[in-house]
PDB file of C-alpha atoms in Angstrom:
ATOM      1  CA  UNK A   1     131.230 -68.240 -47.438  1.00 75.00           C
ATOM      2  CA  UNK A   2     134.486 -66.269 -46.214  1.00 80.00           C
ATOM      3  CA  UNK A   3     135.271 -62.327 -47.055  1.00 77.00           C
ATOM      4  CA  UNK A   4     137.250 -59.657 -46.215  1.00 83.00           C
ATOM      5  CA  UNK A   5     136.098 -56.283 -45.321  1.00 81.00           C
ATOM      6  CA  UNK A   6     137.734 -53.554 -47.103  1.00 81.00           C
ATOM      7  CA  UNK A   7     139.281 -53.067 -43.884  1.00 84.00           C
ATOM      8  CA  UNK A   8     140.497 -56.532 -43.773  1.00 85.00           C
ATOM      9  CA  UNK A   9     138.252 -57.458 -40.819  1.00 84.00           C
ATOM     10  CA  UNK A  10     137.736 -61.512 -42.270  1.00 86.00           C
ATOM     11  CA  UNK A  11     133.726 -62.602 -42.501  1.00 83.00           C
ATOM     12  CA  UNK A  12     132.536 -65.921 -42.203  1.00 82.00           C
ATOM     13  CA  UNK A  13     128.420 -66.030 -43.129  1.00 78.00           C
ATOM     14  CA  UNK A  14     125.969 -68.684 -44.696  1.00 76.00           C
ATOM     15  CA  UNK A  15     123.716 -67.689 -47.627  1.00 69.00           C
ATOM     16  CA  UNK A  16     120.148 -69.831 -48.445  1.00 68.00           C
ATOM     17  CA  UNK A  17     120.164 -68.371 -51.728  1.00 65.00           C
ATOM     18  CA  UNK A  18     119.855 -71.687 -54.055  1.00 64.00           C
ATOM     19  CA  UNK A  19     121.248 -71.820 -57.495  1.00 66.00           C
ATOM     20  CA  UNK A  20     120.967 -74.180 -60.048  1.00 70.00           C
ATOM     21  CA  UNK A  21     124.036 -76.611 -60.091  1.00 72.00           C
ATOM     22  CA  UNK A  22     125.287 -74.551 -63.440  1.00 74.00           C
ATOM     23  CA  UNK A  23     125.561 -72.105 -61.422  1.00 71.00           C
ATOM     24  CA  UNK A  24     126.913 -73.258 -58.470  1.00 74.00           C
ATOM     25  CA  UNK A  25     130.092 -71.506 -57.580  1.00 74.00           C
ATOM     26  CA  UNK A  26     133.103 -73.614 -57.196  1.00 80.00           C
ATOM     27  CA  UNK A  27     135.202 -73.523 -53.478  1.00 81.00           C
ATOM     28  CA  UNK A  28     137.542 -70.959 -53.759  1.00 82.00           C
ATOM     29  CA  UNK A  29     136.099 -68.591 -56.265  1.00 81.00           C
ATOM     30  CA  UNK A  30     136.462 -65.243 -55.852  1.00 82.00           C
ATOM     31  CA  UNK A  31     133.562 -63.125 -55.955  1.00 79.00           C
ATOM     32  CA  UNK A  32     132.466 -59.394 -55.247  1.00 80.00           C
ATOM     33  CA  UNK A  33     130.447 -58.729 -51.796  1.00 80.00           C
ATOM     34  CA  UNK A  34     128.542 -55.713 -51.264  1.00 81.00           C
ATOM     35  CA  UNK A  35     128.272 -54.458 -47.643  1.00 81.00           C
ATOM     36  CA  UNK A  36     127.029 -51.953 -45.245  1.00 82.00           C
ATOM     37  CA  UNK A  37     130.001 -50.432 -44.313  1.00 83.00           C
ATOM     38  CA  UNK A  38     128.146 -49.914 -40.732  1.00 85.00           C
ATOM     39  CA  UNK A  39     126.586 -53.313 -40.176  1.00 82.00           C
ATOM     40  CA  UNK A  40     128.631 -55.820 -42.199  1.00 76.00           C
ATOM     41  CA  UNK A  41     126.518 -58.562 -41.676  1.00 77.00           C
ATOM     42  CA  UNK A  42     124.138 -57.182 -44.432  1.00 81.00           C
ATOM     43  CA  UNK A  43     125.581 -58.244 -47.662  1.00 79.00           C
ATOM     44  CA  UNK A  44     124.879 -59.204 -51.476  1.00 77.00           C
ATOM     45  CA  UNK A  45     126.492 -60.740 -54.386  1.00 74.00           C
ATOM     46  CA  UNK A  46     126.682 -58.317 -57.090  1.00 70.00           C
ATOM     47  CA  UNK A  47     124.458 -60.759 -59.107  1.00 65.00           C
ATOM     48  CA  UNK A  48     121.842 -62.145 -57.222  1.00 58.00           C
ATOM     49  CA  UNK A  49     118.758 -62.076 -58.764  1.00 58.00           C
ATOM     50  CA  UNK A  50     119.144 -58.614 -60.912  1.00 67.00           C
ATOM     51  CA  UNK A  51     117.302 -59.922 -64.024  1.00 75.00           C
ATOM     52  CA  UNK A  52     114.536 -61.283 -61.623  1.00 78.00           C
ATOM     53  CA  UNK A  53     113.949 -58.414 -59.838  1.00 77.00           C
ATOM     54  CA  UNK A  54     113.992 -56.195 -62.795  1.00 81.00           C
ATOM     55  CA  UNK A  55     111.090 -58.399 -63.942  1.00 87.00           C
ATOM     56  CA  UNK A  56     108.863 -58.505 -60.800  1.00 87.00           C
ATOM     57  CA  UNK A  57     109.690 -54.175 -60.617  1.00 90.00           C
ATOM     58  CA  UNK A  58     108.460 -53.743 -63.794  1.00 92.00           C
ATOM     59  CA  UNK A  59     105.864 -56.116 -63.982  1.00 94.00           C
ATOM     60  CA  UNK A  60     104.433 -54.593 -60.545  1.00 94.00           C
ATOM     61  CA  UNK A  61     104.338 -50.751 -62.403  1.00 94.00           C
ATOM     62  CA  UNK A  62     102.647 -52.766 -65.259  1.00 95.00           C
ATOM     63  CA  UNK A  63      99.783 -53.776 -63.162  1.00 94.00           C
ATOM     64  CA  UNK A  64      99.671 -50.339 -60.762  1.00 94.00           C
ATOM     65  CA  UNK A  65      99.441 -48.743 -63.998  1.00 93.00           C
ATOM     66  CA  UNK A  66      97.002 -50.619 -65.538  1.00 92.00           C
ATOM     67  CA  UNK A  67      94.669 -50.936 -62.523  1.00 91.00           C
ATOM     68  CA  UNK A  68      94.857 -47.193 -62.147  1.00 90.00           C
ATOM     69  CA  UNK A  69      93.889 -46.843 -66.012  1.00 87.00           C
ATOM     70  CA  UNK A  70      91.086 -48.961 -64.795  1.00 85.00           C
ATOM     71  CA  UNK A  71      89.795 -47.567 -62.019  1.00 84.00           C
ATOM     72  CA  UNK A  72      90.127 -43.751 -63.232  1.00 83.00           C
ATOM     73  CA  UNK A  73      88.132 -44.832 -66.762  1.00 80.00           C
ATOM     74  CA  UNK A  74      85.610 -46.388 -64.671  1.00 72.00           C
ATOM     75  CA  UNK A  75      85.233 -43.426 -62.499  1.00 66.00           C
ATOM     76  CA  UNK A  76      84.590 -41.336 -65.683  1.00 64.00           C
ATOM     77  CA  UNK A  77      82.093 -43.638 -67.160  1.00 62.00           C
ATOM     78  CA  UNK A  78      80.481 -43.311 -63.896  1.00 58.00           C
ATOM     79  CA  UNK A  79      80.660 -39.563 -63.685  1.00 56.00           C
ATOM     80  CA  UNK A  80      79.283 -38.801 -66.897  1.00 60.00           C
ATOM     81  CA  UNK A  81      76.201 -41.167 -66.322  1.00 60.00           C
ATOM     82  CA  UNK A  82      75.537 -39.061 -63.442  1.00 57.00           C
ATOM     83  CA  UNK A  83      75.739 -35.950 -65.077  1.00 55.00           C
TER      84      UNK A  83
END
């Protein structure tokens, strides 16, 4: 894939990101490309997995959540057996 910086310095880097062939970008398309400003070899697409890692964010708070609902009403079960 070939960019230009915002300071016109011209990038030339590989992704490993696969897609499925509907999504498959044509030769030629333009696209946006988020950078570091200092270290432009870290990039995105705009659109690279959002939806995913939306999902796998708020599934992980799901389960923090629910094991610390878990382990706090089993402390308090085990508290006032003791008491």
């Amino acid at each position: 894939m070939t960019w230009s910086t915002g300071d016109g310095r011209a990038m030339e880097t590989r992704t490993n990101i696969a897609r499925p062939k509907d999504r498959t970008l044509p030769v030629g398309a333009r696209v946006e490309v988020r950078y570091d400003q200092a270290d432009s070899s870290r990039w995105t697409l705009p659109a690279e997995g959002t939806a995913f890692w939306w999902l796998f964010s708020a599934l992980s708070a799901l389960f923090v959540a629910m094991g610390l609902g878990f382990a706090l009403r089993g402390r308090n079960t085990i508290m006032s057996r003791v008491c």
